[in-house]
mmCIF file of C-alpha atoms and ligand atoms in Angstrom:
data_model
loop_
_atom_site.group_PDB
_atom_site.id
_atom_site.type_symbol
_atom_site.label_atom_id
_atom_site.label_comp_id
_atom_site.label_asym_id
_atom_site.label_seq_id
_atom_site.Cartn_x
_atom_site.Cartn_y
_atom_site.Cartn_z
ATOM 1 C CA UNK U 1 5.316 -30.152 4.103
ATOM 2 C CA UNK U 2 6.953 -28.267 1.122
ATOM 3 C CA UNK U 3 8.527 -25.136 0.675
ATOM 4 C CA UNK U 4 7.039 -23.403 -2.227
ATOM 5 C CA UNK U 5 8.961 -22.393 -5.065
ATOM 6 C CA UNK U 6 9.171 -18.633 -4.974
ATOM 7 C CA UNK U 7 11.611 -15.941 -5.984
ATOM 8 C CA UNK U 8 13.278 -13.564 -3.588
ATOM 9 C CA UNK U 9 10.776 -10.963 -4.634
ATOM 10 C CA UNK U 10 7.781 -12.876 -3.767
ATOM 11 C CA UNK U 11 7.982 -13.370 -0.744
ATOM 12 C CA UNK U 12 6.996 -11.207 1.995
ATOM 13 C CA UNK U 13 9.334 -9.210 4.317
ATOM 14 C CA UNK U 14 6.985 -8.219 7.157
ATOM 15 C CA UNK U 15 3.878 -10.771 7.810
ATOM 16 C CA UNK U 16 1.432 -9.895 10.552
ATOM 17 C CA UNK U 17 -0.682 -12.767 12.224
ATOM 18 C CA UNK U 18 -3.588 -12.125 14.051
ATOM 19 C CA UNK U 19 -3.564 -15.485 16.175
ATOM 20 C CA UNK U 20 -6.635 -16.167 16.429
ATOM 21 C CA UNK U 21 -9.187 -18.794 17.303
ATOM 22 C CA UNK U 22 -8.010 -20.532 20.538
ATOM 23 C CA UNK U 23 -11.301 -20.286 22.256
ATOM 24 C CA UNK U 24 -12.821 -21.660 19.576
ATOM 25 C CA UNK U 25 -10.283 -24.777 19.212
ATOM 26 C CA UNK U 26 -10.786 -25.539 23.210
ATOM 27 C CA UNK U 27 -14.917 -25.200 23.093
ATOM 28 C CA UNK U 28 -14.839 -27.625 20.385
ATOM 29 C CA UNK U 29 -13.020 -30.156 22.485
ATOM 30 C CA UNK U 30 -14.913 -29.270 25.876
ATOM 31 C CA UNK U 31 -12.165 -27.832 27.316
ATOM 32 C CA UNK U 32 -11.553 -24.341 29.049
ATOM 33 C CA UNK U 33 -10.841 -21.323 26.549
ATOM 34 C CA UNK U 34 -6.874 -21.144 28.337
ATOM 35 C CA UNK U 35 -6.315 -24.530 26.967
ATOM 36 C CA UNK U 36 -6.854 -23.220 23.202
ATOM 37 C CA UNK U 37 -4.106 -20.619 24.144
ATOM 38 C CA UNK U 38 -1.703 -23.282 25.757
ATOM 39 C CA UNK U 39 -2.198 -25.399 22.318
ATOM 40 C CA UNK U 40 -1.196 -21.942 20.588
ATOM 41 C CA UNK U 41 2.150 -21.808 21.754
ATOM 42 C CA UNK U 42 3.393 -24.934 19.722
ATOM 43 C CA UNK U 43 1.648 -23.277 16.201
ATOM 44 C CA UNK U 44 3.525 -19.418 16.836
ATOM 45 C CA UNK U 45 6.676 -21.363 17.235
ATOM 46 C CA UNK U 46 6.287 -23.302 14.736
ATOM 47 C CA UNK U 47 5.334 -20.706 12.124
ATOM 48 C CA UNK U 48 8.564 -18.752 13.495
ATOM 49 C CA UNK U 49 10.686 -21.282 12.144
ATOM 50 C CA UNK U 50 8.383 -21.796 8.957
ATOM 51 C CA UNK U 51 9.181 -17.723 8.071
ATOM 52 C CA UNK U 52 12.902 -18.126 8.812
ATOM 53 C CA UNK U 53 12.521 -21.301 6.105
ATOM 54 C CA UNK U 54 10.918 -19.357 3.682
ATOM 55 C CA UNK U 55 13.524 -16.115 4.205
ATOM 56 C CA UNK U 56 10.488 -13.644 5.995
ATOM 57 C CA UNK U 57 12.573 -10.915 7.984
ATOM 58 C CA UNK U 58 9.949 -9.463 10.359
ATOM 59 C CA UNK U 59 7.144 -11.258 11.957
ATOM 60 C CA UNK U 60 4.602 -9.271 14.362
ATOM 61 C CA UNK U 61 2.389 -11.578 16.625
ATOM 62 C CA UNK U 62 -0.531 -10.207 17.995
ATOM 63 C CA UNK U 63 -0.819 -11.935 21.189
ATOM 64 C CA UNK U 64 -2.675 -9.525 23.323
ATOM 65 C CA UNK U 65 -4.532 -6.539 22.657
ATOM 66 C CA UNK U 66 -5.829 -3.258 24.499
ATOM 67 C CA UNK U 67 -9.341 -4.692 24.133
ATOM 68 C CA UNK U 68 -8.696 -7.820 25.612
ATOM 69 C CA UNK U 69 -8.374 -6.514 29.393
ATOM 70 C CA UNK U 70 -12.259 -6.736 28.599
ATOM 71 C CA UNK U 71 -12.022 -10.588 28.961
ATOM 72 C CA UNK U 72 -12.631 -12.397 32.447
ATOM 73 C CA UNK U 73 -9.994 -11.324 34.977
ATOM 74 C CA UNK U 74 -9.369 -15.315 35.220
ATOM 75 C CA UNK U 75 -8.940 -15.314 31.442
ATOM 76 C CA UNK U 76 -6.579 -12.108 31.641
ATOM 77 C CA UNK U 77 -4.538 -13.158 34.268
ATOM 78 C CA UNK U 78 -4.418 -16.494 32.568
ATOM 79 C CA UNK U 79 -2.685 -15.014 29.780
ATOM 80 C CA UNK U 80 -0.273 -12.741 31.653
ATOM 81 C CA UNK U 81 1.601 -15.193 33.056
ATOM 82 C CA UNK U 82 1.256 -17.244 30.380
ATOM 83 C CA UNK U 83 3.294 -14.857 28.140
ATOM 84 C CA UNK U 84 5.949 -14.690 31.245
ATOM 85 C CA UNK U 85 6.124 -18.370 31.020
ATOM 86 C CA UNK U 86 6.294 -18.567 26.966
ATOM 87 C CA UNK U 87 9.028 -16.087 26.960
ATOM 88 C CA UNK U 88 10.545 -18.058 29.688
ATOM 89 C CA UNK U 89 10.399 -21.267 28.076
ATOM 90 C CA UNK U 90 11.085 -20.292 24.388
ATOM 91 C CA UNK U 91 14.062 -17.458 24.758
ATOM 92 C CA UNK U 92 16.982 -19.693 24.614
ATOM 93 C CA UNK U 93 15.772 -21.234 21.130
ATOM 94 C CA UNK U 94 15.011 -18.470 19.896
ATOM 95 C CA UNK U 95 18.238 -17.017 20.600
ATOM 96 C CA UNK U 96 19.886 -20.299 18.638
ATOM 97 C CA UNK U 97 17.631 -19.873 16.076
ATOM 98 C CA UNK U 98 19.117 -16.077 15.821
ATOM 99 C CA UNK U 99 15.461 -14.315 16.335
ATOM 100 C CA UNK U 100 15.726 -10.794 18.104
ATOM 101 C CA UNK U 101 12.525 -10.849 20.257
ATOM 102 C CA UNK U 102 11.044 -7.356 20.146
ATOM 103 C CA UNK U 103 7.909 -5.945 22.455
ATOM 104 C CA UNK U 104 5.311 -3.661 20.870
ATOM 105 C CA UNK U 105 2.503 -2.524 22.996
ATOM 106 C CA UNK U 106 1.459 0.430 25.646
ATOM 107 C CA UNK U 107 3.519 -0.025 29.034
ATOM 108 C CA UNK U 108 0.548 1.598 30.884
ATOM 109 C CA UNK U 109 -1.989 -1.492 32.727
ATOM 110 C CA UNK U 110 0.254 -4.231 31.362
ATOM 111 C CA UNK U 111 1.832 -6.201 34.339
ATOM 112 C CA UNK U 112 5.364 -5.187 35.312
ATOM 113 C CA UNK U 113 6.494 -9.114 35.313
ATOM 114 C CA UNK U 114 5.207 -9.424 32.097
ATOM 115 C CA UNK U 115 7.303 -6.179 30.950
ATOM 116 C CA UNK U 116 10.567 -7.901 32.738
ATOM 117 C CA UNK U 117 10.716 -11.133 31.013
ATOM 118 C CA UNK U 118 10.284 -9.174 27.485
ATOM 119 C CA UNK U 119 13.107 -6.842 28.546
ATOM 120 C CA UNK U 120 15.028 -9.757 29.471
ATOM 121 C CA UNK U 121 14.262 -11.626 26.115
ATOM 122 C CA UNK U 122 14.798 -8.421 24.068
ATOM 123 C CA UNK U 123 18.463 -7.756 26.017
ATOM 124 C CA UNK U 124 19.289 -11.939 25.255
ATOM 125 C CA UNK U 125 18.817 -11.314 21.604
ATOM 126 C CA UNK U 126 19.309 -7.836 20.675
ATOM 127 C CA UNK U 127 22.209 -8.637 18.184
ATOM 128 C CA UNK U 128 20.356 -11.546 16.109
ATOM 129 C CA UNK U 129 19.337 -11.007 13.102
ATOM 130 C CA UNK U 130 18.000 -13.832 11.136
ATOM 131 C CA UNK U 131 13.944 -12.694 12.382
ATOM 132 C CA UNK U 132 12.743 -10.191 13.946
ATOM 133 C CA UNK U 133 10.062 -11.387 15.884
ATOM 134 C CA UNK U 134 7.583 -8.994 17.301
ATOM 135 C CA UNK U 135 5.723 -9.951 20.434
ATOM 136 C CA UNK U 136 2.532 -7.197 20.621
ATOM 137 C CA UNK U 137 1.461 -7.664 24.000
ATOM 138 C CA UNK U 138 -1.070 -4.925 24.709
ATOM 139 C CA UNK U 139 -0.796 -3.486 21.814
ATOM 140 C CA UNK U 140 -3.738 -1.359 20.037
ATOM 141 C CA UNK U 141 -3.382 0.587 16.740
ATOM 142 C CA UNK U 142 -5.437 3.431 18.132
ATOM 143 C CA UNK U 143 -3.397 3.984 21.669
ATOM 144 C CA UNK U 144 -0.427 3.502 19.721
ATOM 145 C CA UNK U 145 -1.099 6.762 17.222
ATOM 146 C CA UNK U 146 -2.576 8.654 20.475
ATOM 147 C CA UNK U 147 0.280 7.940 22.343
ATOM 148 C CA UNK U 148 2.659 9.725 19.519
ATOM 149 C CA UNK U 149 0.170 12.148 19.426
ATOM 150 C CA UNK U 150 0.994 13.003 23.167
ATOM 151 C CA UNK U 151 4.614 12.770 22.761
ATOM 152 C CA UNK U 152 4.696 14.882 19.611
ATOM 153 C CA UNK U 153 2.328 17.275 21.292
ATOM 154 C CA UNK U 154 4.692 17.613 24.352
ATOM 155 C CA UNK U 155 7.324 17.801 21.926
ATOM 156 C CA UNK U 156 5.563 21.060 20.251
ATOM 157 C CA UNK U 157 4.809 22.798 23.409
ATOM 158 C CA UNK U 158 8.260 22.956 24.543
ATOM 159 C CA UNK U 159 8.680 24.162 21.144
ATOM 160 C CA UNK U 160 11.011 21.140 19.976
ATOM 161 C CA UNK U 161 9.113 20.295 17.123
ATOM 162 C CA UNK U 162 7.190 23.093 14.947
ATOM 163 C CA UNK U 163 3.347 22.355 14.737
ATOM 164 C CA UNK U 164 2.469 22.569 10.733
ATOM 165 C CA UNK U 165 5.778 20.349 10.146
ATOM 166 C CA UNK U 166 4.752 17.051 11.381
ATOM 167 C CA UNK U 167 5.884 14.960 8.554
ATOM 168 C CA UNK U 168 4.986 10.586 7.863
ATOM 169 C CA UNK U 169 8.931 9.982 9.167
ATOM 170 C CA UNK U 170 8.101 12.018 12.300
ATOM 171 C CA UNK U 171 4.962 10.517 13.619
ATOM 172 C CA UNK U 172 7.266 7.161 12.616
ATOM 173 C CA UNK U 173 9.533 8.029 15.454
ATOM 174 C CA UNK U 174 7.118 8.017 18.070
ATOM 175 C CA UNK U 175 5.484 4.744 17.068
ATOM 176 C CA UNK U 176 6.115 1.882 19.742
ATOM 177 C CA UNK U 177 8.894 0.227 17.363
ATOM 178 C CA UNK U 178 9.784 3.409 15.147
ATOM 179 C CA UNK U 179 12.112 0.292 13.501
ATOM 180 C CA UNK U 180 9.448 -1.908 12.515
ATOM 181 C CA UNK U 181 8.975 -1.578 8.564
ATOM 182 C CA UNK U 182 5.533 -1.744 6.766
ATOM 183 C CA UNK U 183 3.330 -4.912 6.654
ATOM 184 C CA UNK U 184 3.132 -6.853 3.600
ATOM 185 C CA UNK U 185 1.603 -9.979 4.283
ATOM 186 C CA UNK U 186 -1.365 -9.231 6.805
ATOM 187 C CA UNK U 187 -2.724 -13.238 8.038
ATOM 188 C CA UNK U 188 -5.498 -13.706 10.356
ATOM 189 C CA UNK U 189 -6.897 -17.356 11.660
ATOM 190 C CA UNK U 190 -9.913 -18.346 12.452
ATOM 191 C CA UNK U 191 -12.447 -17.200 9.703
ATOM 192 C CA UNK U 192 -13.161 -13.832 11.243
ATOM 193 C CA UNK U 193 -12.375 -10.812 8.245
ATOM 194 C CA UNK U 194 -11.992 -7.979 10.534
ATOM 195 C CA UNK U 195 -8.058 -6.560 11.980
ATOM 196 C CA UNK U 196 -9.242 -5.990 15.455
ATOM 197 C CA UNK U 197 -6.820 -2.605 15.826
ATOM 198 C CA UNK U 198 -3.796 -4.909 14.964
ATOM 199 C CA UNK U 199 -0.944 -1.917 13.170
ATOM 200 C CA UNK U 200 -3.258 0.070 10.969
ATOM 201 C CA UNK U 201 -0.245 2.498 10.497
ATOM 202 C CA UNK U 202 1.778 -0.120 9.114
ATOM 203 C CA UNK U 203 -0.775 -2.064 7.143
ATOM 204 C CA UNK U 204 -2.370 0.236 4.604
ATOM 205 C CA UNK U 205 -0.467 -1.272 2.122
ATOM 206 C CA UNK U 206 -0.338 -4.676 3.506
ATOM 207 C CA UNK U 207 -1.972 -7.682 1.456
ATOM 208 C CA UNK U 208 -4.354 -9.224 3.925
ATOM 209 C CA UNK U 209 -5.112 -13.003 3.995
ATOM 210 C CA UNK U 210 -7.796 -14.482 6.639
ATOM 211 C CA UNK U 211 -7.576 -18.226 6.649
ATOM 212 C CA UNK U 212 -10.412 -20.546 7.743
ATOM 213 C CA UNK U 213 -8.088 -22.385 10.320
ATOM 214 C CA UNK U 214 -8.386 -22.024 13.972
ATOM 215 C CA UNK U 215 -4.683 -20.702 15.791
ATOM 216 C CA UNK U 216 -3.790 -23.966 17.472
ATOM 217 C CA UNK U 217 -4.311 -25.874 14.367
ATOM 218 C CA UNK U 218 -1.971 -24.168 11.959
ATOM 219 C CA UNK U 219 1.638 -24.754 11.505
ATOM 220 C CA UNK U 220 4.323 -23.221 9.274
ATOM 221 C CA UNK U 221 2.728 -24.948 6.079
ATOM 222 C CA UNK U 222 -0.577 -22.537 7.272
ATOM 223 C CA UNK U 223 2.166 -19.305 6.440
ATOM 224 C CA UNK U 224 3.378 -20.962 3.228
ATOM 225 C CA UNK U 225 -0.200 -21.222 1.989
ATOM 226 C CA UNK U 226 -0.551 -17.852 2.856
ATOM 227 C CA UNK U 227 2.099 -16.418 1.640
ATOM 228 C CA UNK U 228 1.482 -18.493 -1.936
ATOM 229 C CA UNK U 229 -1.469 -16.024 -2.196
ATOM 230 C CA UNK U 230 0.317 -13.225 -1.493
ATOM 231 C CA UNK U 231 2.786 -14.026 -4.254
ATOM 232 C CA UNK U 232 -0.273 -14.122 -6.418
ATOM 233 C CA UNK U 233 -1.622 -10.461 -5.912
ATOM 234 C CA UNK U 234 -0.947 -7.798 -7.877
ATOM 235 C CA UNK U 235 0.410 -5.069 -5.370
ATOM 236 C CA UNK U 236 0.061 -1.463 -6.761
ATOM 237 C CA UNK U 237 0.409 1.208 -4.398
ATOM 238 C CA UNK U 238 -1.345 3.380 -6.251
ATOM 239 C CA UNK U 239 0.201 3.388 -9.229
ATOM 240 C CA UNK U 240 -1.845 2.718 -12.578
HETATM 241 C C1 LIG X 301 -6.830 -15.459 20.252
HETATM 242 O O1 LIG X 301 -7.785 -16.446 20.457
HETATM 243 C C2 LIG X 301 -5.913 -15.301 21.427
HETATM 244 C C3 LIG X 301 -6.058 -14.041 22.157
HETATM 245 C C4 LIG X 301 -6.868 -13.063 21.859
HETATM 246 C C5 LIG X 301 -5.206 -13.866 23.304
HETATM 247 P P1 LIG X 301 -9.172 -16.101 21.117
HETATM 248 O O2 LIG X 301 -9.029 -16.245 22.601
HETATM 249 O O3 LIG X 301 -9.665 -14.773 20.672
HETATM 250 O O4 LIG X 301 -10.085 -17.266 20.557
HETATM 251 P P2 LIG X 301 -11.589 -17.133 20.039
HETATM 252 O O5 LIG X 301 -11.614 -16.024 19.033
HETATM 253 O O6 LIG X 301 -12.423 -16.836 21.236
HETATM 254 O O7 LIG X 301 -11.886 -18.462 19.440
HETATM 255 C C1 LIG X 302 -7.428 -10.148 18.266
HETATM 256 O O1 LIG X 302 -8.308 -11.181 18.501
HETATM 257 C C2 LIG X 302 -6.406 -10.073 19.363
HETATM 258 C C3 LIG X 302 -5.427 -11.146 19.418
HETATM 259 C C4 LIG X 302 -5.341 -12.164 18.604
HETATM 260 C C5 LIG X 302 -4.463 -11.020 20.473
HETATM 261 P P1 LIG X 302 -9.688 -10.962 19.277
HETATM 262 O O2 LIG X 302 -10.316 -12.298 19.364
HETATM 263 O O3 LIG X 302 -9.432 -10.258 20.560
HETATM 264 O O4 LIG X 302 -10.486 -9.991 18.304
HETATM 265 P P2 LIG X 302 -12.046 -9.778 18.106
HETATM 266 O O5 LIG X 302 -12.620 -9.490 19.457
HETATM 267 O O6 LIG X 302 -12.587 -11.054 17.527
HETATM 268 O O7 LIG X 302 -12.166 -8.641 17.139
HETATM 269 MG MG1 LIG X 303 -10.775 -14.176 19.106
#
């Protein structure tokens, strides 16, 4: 594995990864879909310490979304307490490694265990900053917006905020992680060209990249590739 030769401004700040493809990777192999997502846990690690490498600052992993309570409750409940156990088993590296672990997603339907072990992991490495590394577990573009639609509106009626004066930095505030900064480098696995609700507030700038590579099999040389392309694109912003 090599480290490609890029300057500072070349490479990304904020990558997204759609991790996906685990099902796939399992099926292949005759073995049940939760395997595929055991197998991923090795390839997110791994690409965390490819970004830190490569100097990325932000890295959002979509690991579960609001859609995905439409899966098999054995499936579901498969992956709650795998997250409980990930975060278990990974927190103290990461911590070494300096990543502050940081949980984006909708508190409402997501198991309170699962909610404990990310405050615990966010608490343990609050001060690092090296990578920010956010863990979206039930996260989904849409409730995100309607829930800061909600608090904004709440915000209105008890005449806090001034309806007509809702500006880009307000809405901002009431995002899940009003911190996180915009998406540059948006990655998906698998083959599938689609961004499954996956930060549309913070991507609609972002370059995206979908790789033919199923989750389990990539590893941090999967994000240099990716972010080679990126360095390739001409971003514009709507300038001429
Ligand atoms: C992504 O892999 C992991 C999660 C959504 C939790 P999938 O489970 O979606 O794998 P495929 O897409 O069925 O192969
Ligand atoms: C997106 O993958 C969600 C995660 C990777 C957590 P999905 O597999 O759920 O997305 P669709 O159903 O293919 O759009
Ligand atoms: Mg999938």
């Amino acid at each position: 594995m090599a480290l490609p030769k890029l300057k500072k401004e070349e490479i990304p700040n904020h990558v997204a990864v759609v991790m996906d493809g685990n099902g796939r990777w399992a099926k292949k192999r005759g073995l049940p879909r939760t395997a595929g997502h055991e197998a991923g846990e090795a390839a997110l690690f791994d690409v965390v310490q490819g970004a830190i490498q490569i100097g990325v600052k932000e890295l959002s992993a979509y690991a579960f979304s609001t859609e995905n309570w439409k899966r098999s409750p054995e499936e579901v409940k498969f992956l709650m307490g795998f997250n409980i156990d990930v975060l278990r088993r990974r927190r103290d590296e990461m911590n070494d490694l300096g990543v502050k672990i940081q949980w984006v997603g909708r508190p409402n339907r997501l198991w309170k265990s699962v909610i404990k072990e990310l405050e615990v992991a966010q608490a343990l490495t609050k001060k690092n900053k090296v990578l920010t590394l956010n863990m979206c577990i039930n996260y989904g573009g849409r409730s995100e917006l309607i829930d800061a639609v909600n608090d904004i509106a709440s915000l209105v009626s008890k005449k806090k905020l001034k309806a007509g004066s809702i500006t880009e930095k307000e809405l901002t505030k009431h995002l899940y992680s009003p911190k996180m900064s915009d998406v540059d480098l948006f990655l998906r696995t698998s083959g599938e060209h689609r961004t499954s609700n996956f930060l549309p507030w913070q991507s609609v700038y972002a370059e995206l990249v979908f790789m033919d590579v199923l989750w389990p099999d990539v590893t941090r040389q999967t994000l240099w590739d990716a972010i080679e392309i990126y360095a390739s694109r001409e971003r514009r912003f709507g300038k001429a």
